[in-house]
Amino acid sequence: MGGMRGMVWEALVVLGWCGAMWYAIGQAFRIRMHAIETFGYVIHEFDPWFNFRATKYLAEHGWGAFFSWFDYMSWYPLGRPVGTTIYPGMQITSVAIWRLLNEVVGVKMSLNDVCVFVPVWFGVSATLLLGLLTYECSRSANAAVAACMIMAVIPAHLMRSVGGGYDNESVAMTTMCLSFWLWCRSLRTRDSWPIGALAGAAYIYMAATWGGFVFVLNIIGAHAALLVLLGRYSSSLHRAYSLWYVIGTFGATRVPVVGSAPLRSLEQLAPGALFLGLQLIEASEVLRRRRKLTGLPAWKLRAQIFGAAALAGLAACSALFSTGYFGPISARVRGLFVKHTRTGNPLVDSVAEHQPASSNAYWHYLHYTTYAAPLGLALCLVDRTDAKFFVALYACFAYFFSSKMVRLIIFLGPVASALSGVALGLAVDATAPPLVDALLGVATGRAEPPR
């Protein structure tokens, strides 16, 4: 009888988790609908209107015309080659949803209305994906639920995902959370590495959507490098990273505005160098196992392989550098390391949101997570896993870059929610079972009934 009661209790707990997740998703949807319910199906601000105009052109003229479109009405009187200077992922997604609703599902909806709802839909999906990422790093359903509830309402995410705010970040946050979750999922076990291919596909979507793909590229590369330095290298890491990098880089270079930058731009070369380094590590490990080398002979083999590769790499880089193959660091990235009025790009220098973040800005956009997230970060360093290292590294990188440019606080929204969820969820994990046993021990089957 006690076993049956325990099963019933477990079922009720699962239903409670599902109900809490549904509530979080509902709140995420409701709060993002406020602008639509107040002002109607209206697109707000300049950039969203420009994005809608580009989406409308794609819908009316097709793929080929869009990517060769020179718009004489924008940046007047110079004009702008729109198709090759914007990240088209959001426009392609919106047109695809519009056609799916109207031609397949049979729901009649104007393109304007779809674009108005895109930030809402993707804000909700980002909330759900952040919960999955939190579960992957904590293995706690309570932490995942708490993270979803926070992500649903945290201003750092809301500021770019309200209804009518049709901007690239509204879709990019979803693609970023998807990329991070799939990357961490690919490292869960030794047999999970094929998921690295899905992580690569998600990264392509991110690269097609927003320039912040450079952040995703370097975070995943830095995480893989950290695992190697911490002695957590394995063949599954090599395979997952190789799949992610090859698929992701190939797809990213197909985006016109990105082009060959992942292979030439200085801020994007480090993950490529790591990819080559992992191939050398794996080759040395294969040879070591085949020759049954240990100790000093094994290290000599590694030194020979890496020494030869270093000489070849130095020669290749010297030859390419002399031809001007490598591009300079972009003005936006340079602005993260020098004073924002000295980047050399007047457009970058003139924008107020490119200034460093203040303590008031952190409180405004993150609120109480500024207290809970550091506790969650500390807990991630206990019982360490690859996924926990990723979230901790993500938090450090996001904080550093947001401190240099206030608009990048948007990167902190997901990880602050995740770490706060870890702190709250693990607190519930530690306190709820004893409390339930004390109050309802007989019903849960965890305590002996009174005699």
Tab-separated table of C-alpha atoms in Angstrom:
chain	number	residue	atom	x	y	z
A	1	MET	CA	0.000	0.000	0.000
A	2	GLY	CA	2.870	2.365	0.857
A	3	GLY	CA	4.390	1.809	-2.597
A	4	MET	CA	1.107	2.707	-4.294
A	5	ARG	CA	0.802	5.833	-2.187
A	6	GLY	CA	4.334	6.777	-3.114
A	7	MET	CA	3.561	6.362	-6.818
A	8	VAL	CA	0.470	8.547	-6.437
A	9	TRP	CA	2.517	11.170	-4.677
A	10	GLU	CA	5.193	11.123	-7.385
A	11	ALA	CA	2.474	11.532	-10.019
A	12	LEU	CA	1.092	14.523	-8.132
A	13	VAL	CA	4.568	16.054	-7.969
A	14	VAL	CA	5.011	15.669	-11.728
A	15	LEU	CA	1.602	17.211	-12.304
A	16	GLY	CA	2.612	20.061	-10.035
A	17	TRP	CA	5.766	20.649	-12.079
A	18	CYS	CA	3.772	20.613	-15.307
A	19	GLY	CA	1.224	22.991	-13.835
A	20	ALA	CA	3.956	25.375	-12.676
A	21	MET	CA	5.592	25.297	-16.106
A	22	TRP	CA	2.242	25.985	-17.756
A	23	TYR	CA	1.716	28.900	-15.376
A	24	ALA	CA	5.173	30.314	-16.210
A	25	ILE	CA	4.536	30.016	-19.937
A	26	GLY	CA	1.126	31.625	-19.511
A	27	GLN	CA	2.605	34.533	-17.592
A	28	ALA	CA	5.336	34.945	-20.193
A	29	PHE	CA	2.661	35.183	-22.881
A	30	ARG	CA	0.320	37.439	-20.906
A	31	ILE	CA	2.885	40.075	-19.931
A	32	ARG	CA	4.229	40.285	-23.508
A	33	MET	CA	0.691	40.804	-24.792
A	34	HIS	CA	0.231	43.984	-22.761
A	35	ALA	CA	1.334	46.319	-25.558
A	36	ILE	CA	-0.930	44.553	-28.068
A	37	GLU	CA	-3.932	44.645	-25.731
A	38	THR	CA	-3.308	48.334	-25.013
A	39	PHE	CA	-2.328	49.717	-28.423
A	40	GLY	CA	-3.536	47.070	-30.848
A	41	TYR	CA	-1.642	45.227	-33.575
A	42	VAL	CA	0.981	47.945	-33.986
A	43	ILE	CA	4.729	47.637	-34.576
A	44	HIS	CA	6.709	49.957	-32.347
A	45	GLU	CA	9.911	51.979	-32.855
A	46	PHE	CA	12.100	52.612	-35.881
A	47	ASP	CA	14.117	49.405	-36.185
A	48	PRO	CA	11.042	47.142	-35.931
A	49	TRP	CA	9.370	49.155	-38.684
A	50	PHE	CA	12.413	48.771	-40.900
A	51	ASN	CA	12.442	45.032	-40.151
A	52	PHE	CA	8.762	44.786	-41.063
A	53	ARG	CA	9.386	46.588	-44.335
A	54	ALA	CA	12.124	44.105	-45.173
A	55	THR	CA	9.823	41.207	-44.218
A	56	LYS	CA	7.091	42.572	-46.455
A	57	TYR	CA	9.525	42.853	-49.370
A	58	LEU	CA	10.621	39.239	-48.846
A	59	ALA	CA	7.005	38.057	-48.805
A	60	GLU	CA	6.071	39.973	-51.954
A	61	HIS	CA	9.183	39.478	-54.095
A	62	GLY	CA	10.703	36.209	-52.972
A	63	TRP	CA	14.061	34.951	-51.795
A	64	GLY	CA	16.198	35.854	-54.821
A	65	ALA	CA	14.954	39.417	-55.125
A	66	PHE	CA	15.328	39.974	-51.384
A	67	PHE	CA	19.024	39.130	-51.298
A	68	SER	CA	19.747	41.425	-54.250
A	69	TRP	CA	17.492	44.253	-53.039
A	70	PHE	CA	18.965	47.750	-52.952
A	71	ASP	CA	16.594	49.968	-50.998
A	72	TYR	CA	16.653	53.601	-52.192
A	73	MET	CA	14.174	54.655	-49.484
A	74	SER	CA	16.335	53.812	-46.463
A	75	TRP	CA	19.475	55.708	-45.426
A	76	TYR	CA	18.359	58.392	-47.884
A	77	PRO	CA	19.894	59.626	-50.119
A	78	LEU	CA	22.605	56.954	-50.217
A	79	GLY	CA	20.326	53.931	-50.070
A	80	ARG	CA	21.236	50.533	-48.679
A	81	PRO	CA	21.775	47.006	-50.071
A	82	VAL	CA	19.362	45.527	-47.522
A	83	GLY	CA	19.535	41.880	-48.521
A	84	THR	CA	23.266	41.651	-47.891
A	85	THR	CA	23.569	43.944	-44.855
A	86	ILE	CA	20.916	42.625	-42.462
A	87	TYR	CA	20.570	39.370	-40.568
A	88	PRO	CA	17.597	37.820	-42.401
A	89	GLY	CA	16.670	35.056	-39.968
A	90	MET	CA	13.769	36.913	-38.374
A	91	GLN	CA	12.311	37.953	-41.734
A	92	ILE	CA	12.546	34.418	-43.126
A	93	THR	CA	10.975	32.998	-39.961
A	94	SER	CA	8.102	35.479	-40.035
A	95	VAL	CA	7.278	34.821	-43.694
A	96	ALA	CA	7.444	31.069	-43.070
A	97	ILE	CA	5.025	31.345	-40.117
A	98	TRP	CA	2.708	33.608	-42.095
A	99	ARG	CA	2.536	31.177	-45.009
A	100	LEU	CA	2.162	28.176	-42.701
A	101	LEU	CA	-0.772	29.758	-40.898
A	102	ASN	CA	-2.542	30.951	-44.039
A	103	GLU	CA	-1.783	28.161	-46.518
A	104	VAL	CA	-1.455	25.045	-44.361
A	105	VAL	CA	-3.239	25.553	-41.048
A	106	GLY	CA	-5.985	27.701	-42.562
A	107	VAL	CA	-5.732	30.504	-39.995
A	108	LYS	CA	-6.069	33.825	-41.799
A	109	MET	CA	-3.571	36.265	-40.361
A	110	SER	CA	-1.946	39.289	-41.955
A	111	LEU	CA	1.818	39.581	-42.209
A	112	ASN	CA	1.669	42.645	-39.962
A	113	ASP	CA	-0.104	40.687	-37.241
A	114	VAL	CA	2.385	37.811	-37.483
A	115	CYS	CA	5.270	40.250	-37.066
A	116	VAL	CA	3.540	41.821	-34.080
A	117	PHE	CA	3.195	38.408	-32.423
A	118	VAL	CA	6.684	37.073	-33.265
A	119	PRO	CA	8.335	38.667	-30.182
A	120	VAL	CA	5.599	37.203	-27.982
A	121	TRP	CA	5.862	33.694	-29.398
A	122	PHE	CA	9.626	33.646	-29.298
A	123	GLY	CA	9.715	35.203	-25.849
A	124	VAL	CA	7.615	32.300	-24.605
A	125	SER	CA	9.780	29.738	-26.401
A	126	ALA	CA	12.940	31.309	-24.950
A	127	THR	CA	11.405	30.937	-21.494
A	128	LEU	CA	10.791	27.230	-22.062
A	129	LEU	CA	14.262	26.640	-23.537
A	130	LEU	CA	15.888	28.428	-20.614
A	131	GLY	CA	14.096	25.982	-18.322
A	132	LEU	CA	15.566	23.088	-20.288
A	133	LEU	CA	19.057	24.602	-20.053
A	134	THR	CA	18.637	25.053	-16.295
A	135	TYR	CA	17.529	21.455	-15.896
A	136	GLU	CA	20.499	20.281	-17.934
A	137	CYS	CA	22.966	22.067	-15.671
A	138	SER	CA	21.240	21.334	-12.348
A	139	ARG	CA	19.297	18.104	-12.995
A	140	SER	CA	16.599	19.655	-10.811
A	141	ALA	CA	13.039	20.038	-12.045
A	142	ASN	CA	12.388	22.575	-9.293
A	143	ALA	CA	15.284	24.688	-10.527
A	144	ALA	CA	13.978	24.502	-14.089
A	145	VAL	CA	10.498	25.610	-13.014
A	146	ALA	CA	11.884	28.478	-10.935
A	147	ALA	CA	14.115	29.606	-13.814
A	148	CYS	CA	11.139	29.610	-16.198
A	149	MET	CA	9.075	31.715	-13.817
A	150	ILE	CA	11.896	34.255	-13.527
A	151	MET	CA	12.683	34.291	-17.239
A	152	ALA	CA	9.005	34.919	-17.981
A	153	VAL	CA	9.112	38.340	-16.332
A	154	ILE	CA	12.736	39.450	-16.037
A	155	PRO	CA	13.089	42.923	-17.630
A	156	ALA	CA	16.422	42.048	-19.296
A	157	HIS	CA	14.480	39.678	-21.551
A	158	LEU	CA	11.203	41.580	-21.649
A	159	MET	CA	12.838	44.682	-23.085
A	160	ARG	CA	13.332	42.893	-26.425
A	161	SER	CA	10.363	40.532	-26.499
A	162	VAL	CA	7.185	42.568	-26.030
A	163	GLY	CA	4.425	42.385	-28.611
A	164	GLY	CA	5.098	44.766	-31.494
A	165	GLY	CA	8.815	45.054	-30.689
A	166	TYR	CA	9.780	43.343	-33.928
A	167	ASP	CA	13.552	43.414	-33.499
A	168	ASN	CA	16.254	40.823	-34.100
A	169	GLU	CA	16.912	40.164	-30.427
A	170	SER	CA	13.347	38.927	-29.919
A	171	VAL	CA	14.154	35.861	-32.030
A	172	ALA	CA	17.873	35.732	-31.238
A	173	MET	CA	17.348	35.067	-27.523
A	174	THR	CA	15.414	31.936	-28.423
A	175	THR	CA	18.074	30.733	-30.843
A	176	MET	CA	20.792	31.481	-28.290
A	177	CYS	CA	19.061	29.497	-25.533
A	178	LEU	CA	18.454	26.674	-28.001
A	179	SER	CA	22.123	26.620	-29.029
A	180	PHE	CA	23.322	26.599	-25.421
A	181	TRP	CA	20.886	23.885	-24.332
A	182	LEU	CA	21.750	21.586	-27.226
A	183	TRP	CA	25.474	22.126	-26.675
A	184	CYS	CA	25.200	21.197	-22.992
A	185	ARG	CA	22.926	18.282	-23.859
A	186	SER	CA	25.532	16.947	-26.293
A	187	LEU	CA	27.972	16.611	-23.373
A	188	ARG	CA	25.675	14.844	-20.908
A	189	THR	CA	27.011	11.344	-21.587
A	190	ARG	CA	29.666	9.788	-23.786
A	191	ASP	CA	26.973	8.775	-26.263
A	192	SER	CA	25.339	12.227	-26.501
A	193	TRP	CA	27.863	13.751	-28.900
A	194	PRO	CA	25.655	13.451	-32.065
A	195	ILE	CA	23.463	16.186	-30.556
A	196	GLY	CA	26.364	18.486	-31.392
A	197	ALA	CA	25.033	18.471	-34.953
A	198	LEU	CA	21.716	19.905	-33.715
A	199	ALA	CA	23.645	22.501	-31.729
A	200	GLY	CA	25.404	23.451	-34.965
A	201	ALA	CA	22.063	23.850	-36.741
A	202	ALA	CA	20.770	26.062	-33.915
A	203	TYR	CA	23.939	28.145	-34.162
A	204	ILE	CA	23.298	28.651	-37.880
A	205	TYR	CA	19.850	29.992	-36.989
A	206	MET	CA	21.484	32.315	-34.469
A	207	ALA	CA	24.032	33.533	-37.029
A	208	ALA	CA	21.214	34.276	-39.477
A	209	THR	CA	19.303	36.253	-36.874
A	210	TRP	CA	21.620	38.583	-34.973
A	211	GLY	CA	25.219	39.760	-34.771
A	212	GLY	CA	25.339	38.386	-31.225
A	213	PHE	CA	26.179	35.030	-32.787
A	214	VAL	CA	29.826	35.988	-32.176
A	215	PHE	CA	29.096	35.778	-28.440
A	216	VAL	CA	27.614	32.296	-28.829
A	217	LEU	CA	30.560	31.189	-30.961
A	218	ASN	CA	33.142	32.310	-28.423
A	219	ILE	CA	31.250	31.085	-25.353
A	220	ILE	CA	31.003	27.531	-26.692
A	221	GLY	CA	34.627	27.646	-27.813
A	222	ALA	CA	35.762	28.962	-24.423
A	223	HIS	CA	33.745	26.258	-22.653
A	224	ALA	CA	35.354	23.484	-24.681
A	225	ALA	CA	38.803	24.988	-24.018
A	226	LEU	CA	38.034	25.201	-20.288
A	227	LEU	CA	37.053	21.539	-20.178
A	228	VAL	CA	40.364	20.614	-21.807
A	229	LEU	CA	42.339	22.731	-19.323
A	230	LEU	CA	40.470	21.168	-16.405
A	231	GLY	CA	41.370	17.672	-17.575
A	232	ARG	CA	37.832	16.840	-18.680
A	233	TYR	CA	38.744	16.125	-22.288
A	234	SER	CA	37.140	13.079	-23.915
A	235	SER	CA	36.530	11.767	-27.398
A	236	SER	CA	32.857	12.690	-26.993
A	237	LEU	CA	33.855	16.342	-26.402
A	238	HIS	CA	36.001	16.225	-29.526
A	239	ARG	CA	33.172	14.778	-31.606
A	240	ALA	CA	30.479	17.088	-30.258
A	241	TYR	CA	32.611	20.208	-30.764
A	242	SER	CA	33.748	19.106	-34.219
A	243	LEU	CA	30.170	18.519	-35.350
A	244	TRP	CA	29.034	21.831	-33.897
A	245	TYR	CA	31.896	23.836	-35.387
A	246	VAL	CA	31.925	22.304	-38.870
A	247	ILE	CA	28.152	22.392	-39.352
A	248	GLY	CA	27.729	25.759	-37.656
A	249	THR	CA	30.580	27.494	-39.453
A	250	PHE	CA	29.569	26.141	-42.839
A	251	GLY	CA	25.999	27.352	-42.329
A	252	ALA	CA	27.037	30.719	-40.900
A	253	THR	CA	29.211	31.480	-43.906
A	254	ARG	CA	26.142	30.973	-46.112
A	255	VAL	CA	24.512	34.036	-44.505
A	256	PRO	CA	25.370	36.975	-46.808
A	257	VAL	CA	26.028	39.506	-44.058
A	258	VAL	CA	28.335	37.050	-42.265
A	259	GLY	CA	30.200	35.697	-45.269
A	260	SER	CA	33.714	34.446	-44.570
A	261	ALA	CA	34.048	36.408	-41.306
A	262	PRO	CA	34.140	33.254	-39.094
A	263	LEU	CA	37.317	32.239	-40.924
A	264	ARG	CA	38.920	35.682	-41.191
A	265	SER	CA	37.709	38.053	-38.458
A	266	LEU	CA	40.053	38.172	-35.462
A	267	GLU	CA	37.267	37.975	-32.853
A	268	GLN	CA	35.989	34.747	-34.438
A	269	LEU	CA	39.242	32.864	-35.038
A	270	ALA	CA	39.830	31.468	-31.538
A	271	PRO	CA	37.083	28.788	-31.775
A	272	GLY	CA	38.565	27.733	-35.125
A	273	ALA	CA	42.011	27.446	-33.568
A	274	LEU	CA	40.479	25.343	-30.793
A	275	PHE	CA	38.864	23.102	-33.411
A	276	LEU	CA	42.292	22.422	-34.905
A	277	GLY	CA	43.736	21.926	-31.439
A	278	LEU	CA	41.118	19.314	-30.575
A	279	GLN	CA	41.977	17.414	-33.745
A	280	LEU	CA	45.610	17.326	-32.616
A	281	ILE	CA	44.652	16.185	-29.115
A	282	GLU	CA	42.467	13.418	-30.476
A	283	ALA	CA	45.148	12.324	-32.951
A	284	SER	CA	47.745	12.181	-30.170
A	285	GLU	CA	45.372	10.192	-27.961
A	286	VAL	CA	44.662	7.704	-30.727
A	287	LEU	CA	48.365	7.220	-31.384
A	288	ARG	CA	49.099	6.970	-27.670
A	289	ARG	CA	46.524	4.225	-27.179
A	290	ARG	CA	47.657	2.414	-30.309
A	291	ARG	CA	51.299	2.446	-29.180
A	292	LYS	CA	50.313	1.850	-25.534
A	293	LEU	CA	52.349	4.816	-24.327
A	294	THR	CA	52.123	6.260	-20.829
A	295	GLY	CA	54.024	8.812	-18.771
A	296	LEU	CA	56.986	10.605	-20.350
A	297	PRO	CA	56.810	8.829	-23.759
A	298	ALA	CA	53.180	9.906	-24.111
A	299	TRP	CA	54.089	13.529	-23.398
A	300	LYS	CA	56.938	13.368	-25.902
A	301	LEU	CA	54.491	12.187	-28.543
A	302	ARG	CA	52.148	15.086	-27.763
A	303	ALA	CA	55.045	17.556	-27.887
A	304	GLN	CA	56.123	16.271	-31.300
A	305	ILE	CA	52.609	16.516	-32.745
A	306	PHE	CA	51.878	19.953	-31.340
A	307	GLY	CA	55.356	21.261	-32.166
A	308	ALA	CA	55.058	20.273	-35.814
A	309	ALA	CA	51.531	21.690	-35.993
A	310	ALA	CA	52.643	24.948	-34.363
A	311	LEU	CA	55.409	25.457	-36.909
A	312	ALA	CA	53.069	24.710	-39.797
A	313	GLY	CA	50.395	26.998	-38.337
A	314	LEU	CA	52.852	29.835	-37.789
A	315	ALA	CA	54.063	29.594	-41.379
A	316	ALA	CA	50.505	29.533	-42.720
A	317	CYS	CA	49.407	32.494	-40.579
A	318	SER	CA	52.452	34.524	-41.634
A	319	ALA	CA	51.730	33.879	-45.300
A	320	LEU	CA	48.036	34.733	-44.937
A	321	PHE	CA	48.694	37.822	-42.846
A	322	SER	CA	50.976	39.283	-45.496
A	323	THR	CA	48.157	38.984	-48.048
A	324	GLY	CA	45.660	40.816	-45.848
A	325	TYR	CA	43.558	37.695	-45.332
A	326	PHE	CA	42.760	38.404	-41.691
A	327	GLY	CA	40.259	41.172	-41.061
A	328	PRO	CA	40.471	43.688	-38.195
A	329	ILE	CA	38.422	43.532	-35.020
A	330	SER	CA	35.019	45.107	-35.736
A	331	ALA	CA	34.153	48.526	-34.306
A	332	ARG	CA	31.388	47.088	-32.129
A	333	VAL	CA	33.719	44.551	-30.538
A	334	ARG	CA	36.492	47.128	-30.228
A	335	GLY	CA	34.018	49.299	-28.348
A	336	LEU	CA	33.867	46.647	-25.614
A	337	PHE	CA	37.521	47.167	-24.762
A	338	VAL	CA	38.072	50.879	-25.390
A	339	LYS	CA	36.110	53.915	-24.291
A	340	HIS	CA	32.865	54.022	-26.263
A	341	THR	CA	33.651	57.435	-27.783
A	342	ARG	CA	36.941	56.212	-29.297
A	343	THR	CA	36.022	53.263	-31.488
A	344	GLY	CA	36.461	55.251	-34.670
A	345	ASN	CA	32.928	54.508	-35.873
A	346	PRO	CA	30.657	57.572	-35.425
A	347	LEU	CA	27.514	55.421	-35.553
A	348	VAL	CA	28.734	53.229	-32.699
A	349	ASP	CA	30.082	56.156	-30.699
A	350	SER	CA	26.851	58.165	-30.880
A	351	VAL	CA	24.544	55.532	-29.336
A	352	ALA	CA	23.889	55.932	-25.600
A	353	GLU	CA	23.256	52.217	-25.054
A	354	HIS	CA	26.894	51.547	-25.985
A	355	GLN	CA	28.043	53.139	-22.725
A	356	PRO	CA	29.122	50.989	-19.759
A	357	ALA	CA	26.355	49.661	-17.521
A	358	SER	CA	25.785	51.200	-14.092
A	359	SER	CA	24.633	49.524	-10.899
A	360	ASN	CA	21.234	51.144	-11.425
A	361	ALA	CA	21.012	49.531	-14.855
A	362	TYR	CA	21.677	46.084	-13.386
A	363	TRP	CA	18.987	46.599	-10.757
A	364	HIS	CA	16.553	47.939	-13.350
A	365	TYR	CA	16.930	45.002	-15.723
A	366	LEU	CA	17.747	42.138	-13.326
A	367	HIS	CA	16.122	43.205	-10.038
A	368	TYR	CA	16.327	40.561	-7.267
A	369	THR	CA	18.278	38.147	-9.455
A	370	THR	CA	21.299	40.360	-8.752
A	371	TYR	CA	21.251	38.754	-5.277
A	372	ALA	CA	20.090	35.242	-6.135
A	373	ALA	CA	22.250	34.640	-9.231
A	374	PRO	CA	25.630	34.827	-7.396
A	375	LEU	CA	24.356	32.192	-4.955
A	376	GLY	CA	23.346	29.973	-7.864
A	377	LEU	CA	26.771	30.523	-9.420
A	378	ALA	CA	28.438	29.340	-6.206
A	379	LEU	CA	26.204	26.255	-6.110
A	380	CYS	CA	27.220	25.411	-9.686
A	381	LEU	CA	30.776	24.997	-8.439
A	382	VAL	CA	29.601	22.210	-6.109
A	383	ASP	CA	29.285	18.726	-7.606
A	384	ARG	CA	30.687	20.094	-10.851
A	385	THR	CA	29.589	18.893	-14.286
A	386	ASP	CA	30.340	20.042	-17.836
A	387	ALA	CA	26.973	21.820	-18.025
A	388	LYS	CA	27.534	23.605	-14.708
A	389	PHE	CA	30.909	24.824	-15.923
A	390	PHE	CA	29.167	26.162	-19.023
A	391	VAL	CA	26.577	28.163	-17.100
A	392	ALA	CA	29.245	29.558	-14.780
A	393	LEU	CA	31.423	30.594	-17.725
A	394	TYR	CA	28.414	32.083	-19.513
A	395	ALA	CA	27.622	34.178	-16.435
A	396	CYS	CA	31.183	35.511	-16.196
A	397	PHE	CA	31.365	36.406	-19.886
A	398	ALA	CA	27.903	38.006	-19.916
A	399	TYR	CA	28.681	40.105	-16.858
A	400	PHE	CA	31.996	41.288	-18.280
A	401	PHE	CA	30.565	42.369	-21.622
A	402	SER	CA	27.443	43.942	-20.110
A	403	SER	CA	29.679	46.000	-17.824
A	404	LYS	CA	31.309	47.399	-20.970
A	405	MET	CA	28.108	48.057	-22.929
A	406	VAL	CA	24.716	48.474	-21.261
A	407	ARG	CA	22.709	47.010	-24.150
A	408	LEU	CA	24.461	43.675	-23.589
A	409	ILE	CA	22.625	43.224	-20.294
A	410	ILE	CA	20.254	41.297	-22.538
A	411	PHE	CA	22.826	38.472	-22.413
A	412	LEU	CA	22.523	38.401	-18.626
A	413	GLY	CA	18.747	37.891	-18.640
A	414	PRO	CA	18.788	34.136	-19.395
A	415	VAL	CA	21.776	33.220	-17.236
A	416	ALA	CA	20.596	35.339	-14.290
A	417	SER	CA	17.256	33.531	-14.509
A	418	ALA	CA	18.993	30.152	-14.718
A	419	LEU	CA	21.301	30.783	-11.760
A	420	SER	CA	18.497	32.227	-9.657
A	421	GLY	CA	16.433	29.169	-10.547
A	422	VAL	CA	19.314	26.942	-9.429
A	423	ALA	CA	19.476	28.734	-6.068
A	424	LEU	CA	15.723	28.527	-5.496
A	425	GLY	CA	15.293	25.043	-6.929
A	426	LEU	CA	18.091	23.457	-4.924
A	427	ALA	CA	16.737	25.126	-1.787
A	428	VAL	CA	13.378	23.473	-2.471
A	429	ASP	CA	15.104	20.151	-3.201
A	430	ALA	CA	16.858	20.306	0.159
A	431	THR	CA	13.923	21.414	2.306
A	432	ALA	CA	10.769	20.049	0.677
A	433	PRO	CA	11.293	16.258	1.134
A	434	PRO	CA	11.861	16.417	4.921
A	435	LEU	CA	8.945	18.809	5.299
A	436	VAL	CA	6.634	16.598	3.249
A	437	ASP	CA	7.782	13.524	5.177
A	438	ALA	CA	7.066	15.273	8.451
A	439	LEU	CA	3.623	16.475	7.423
A	440	LEU	CA	2.413	13.757	5.059
A	441	GLY	CA	4.820	10.879	5.646
A	442	VAL	CA	2.150	8.209	5.596
A	443	ALA	CA	0.613	9.501	2.380
A	444	THR	CA	3.931	9.651	0.563
A	445	GLY	CA	5.046	6.213	1.699
A	446	ARG	CA	8.304	7.634	3.099
A	447	ALA	CA	7.499	7.127	6.781
A	448	GLU	CA	6.148	4.300	8.866
A	449	PRO	CA	2.490	4.681	9.909
A	450	PRO	CA	1.868	5.135	13.629
A	451	ARG	CA	1.267	1.913	15.532
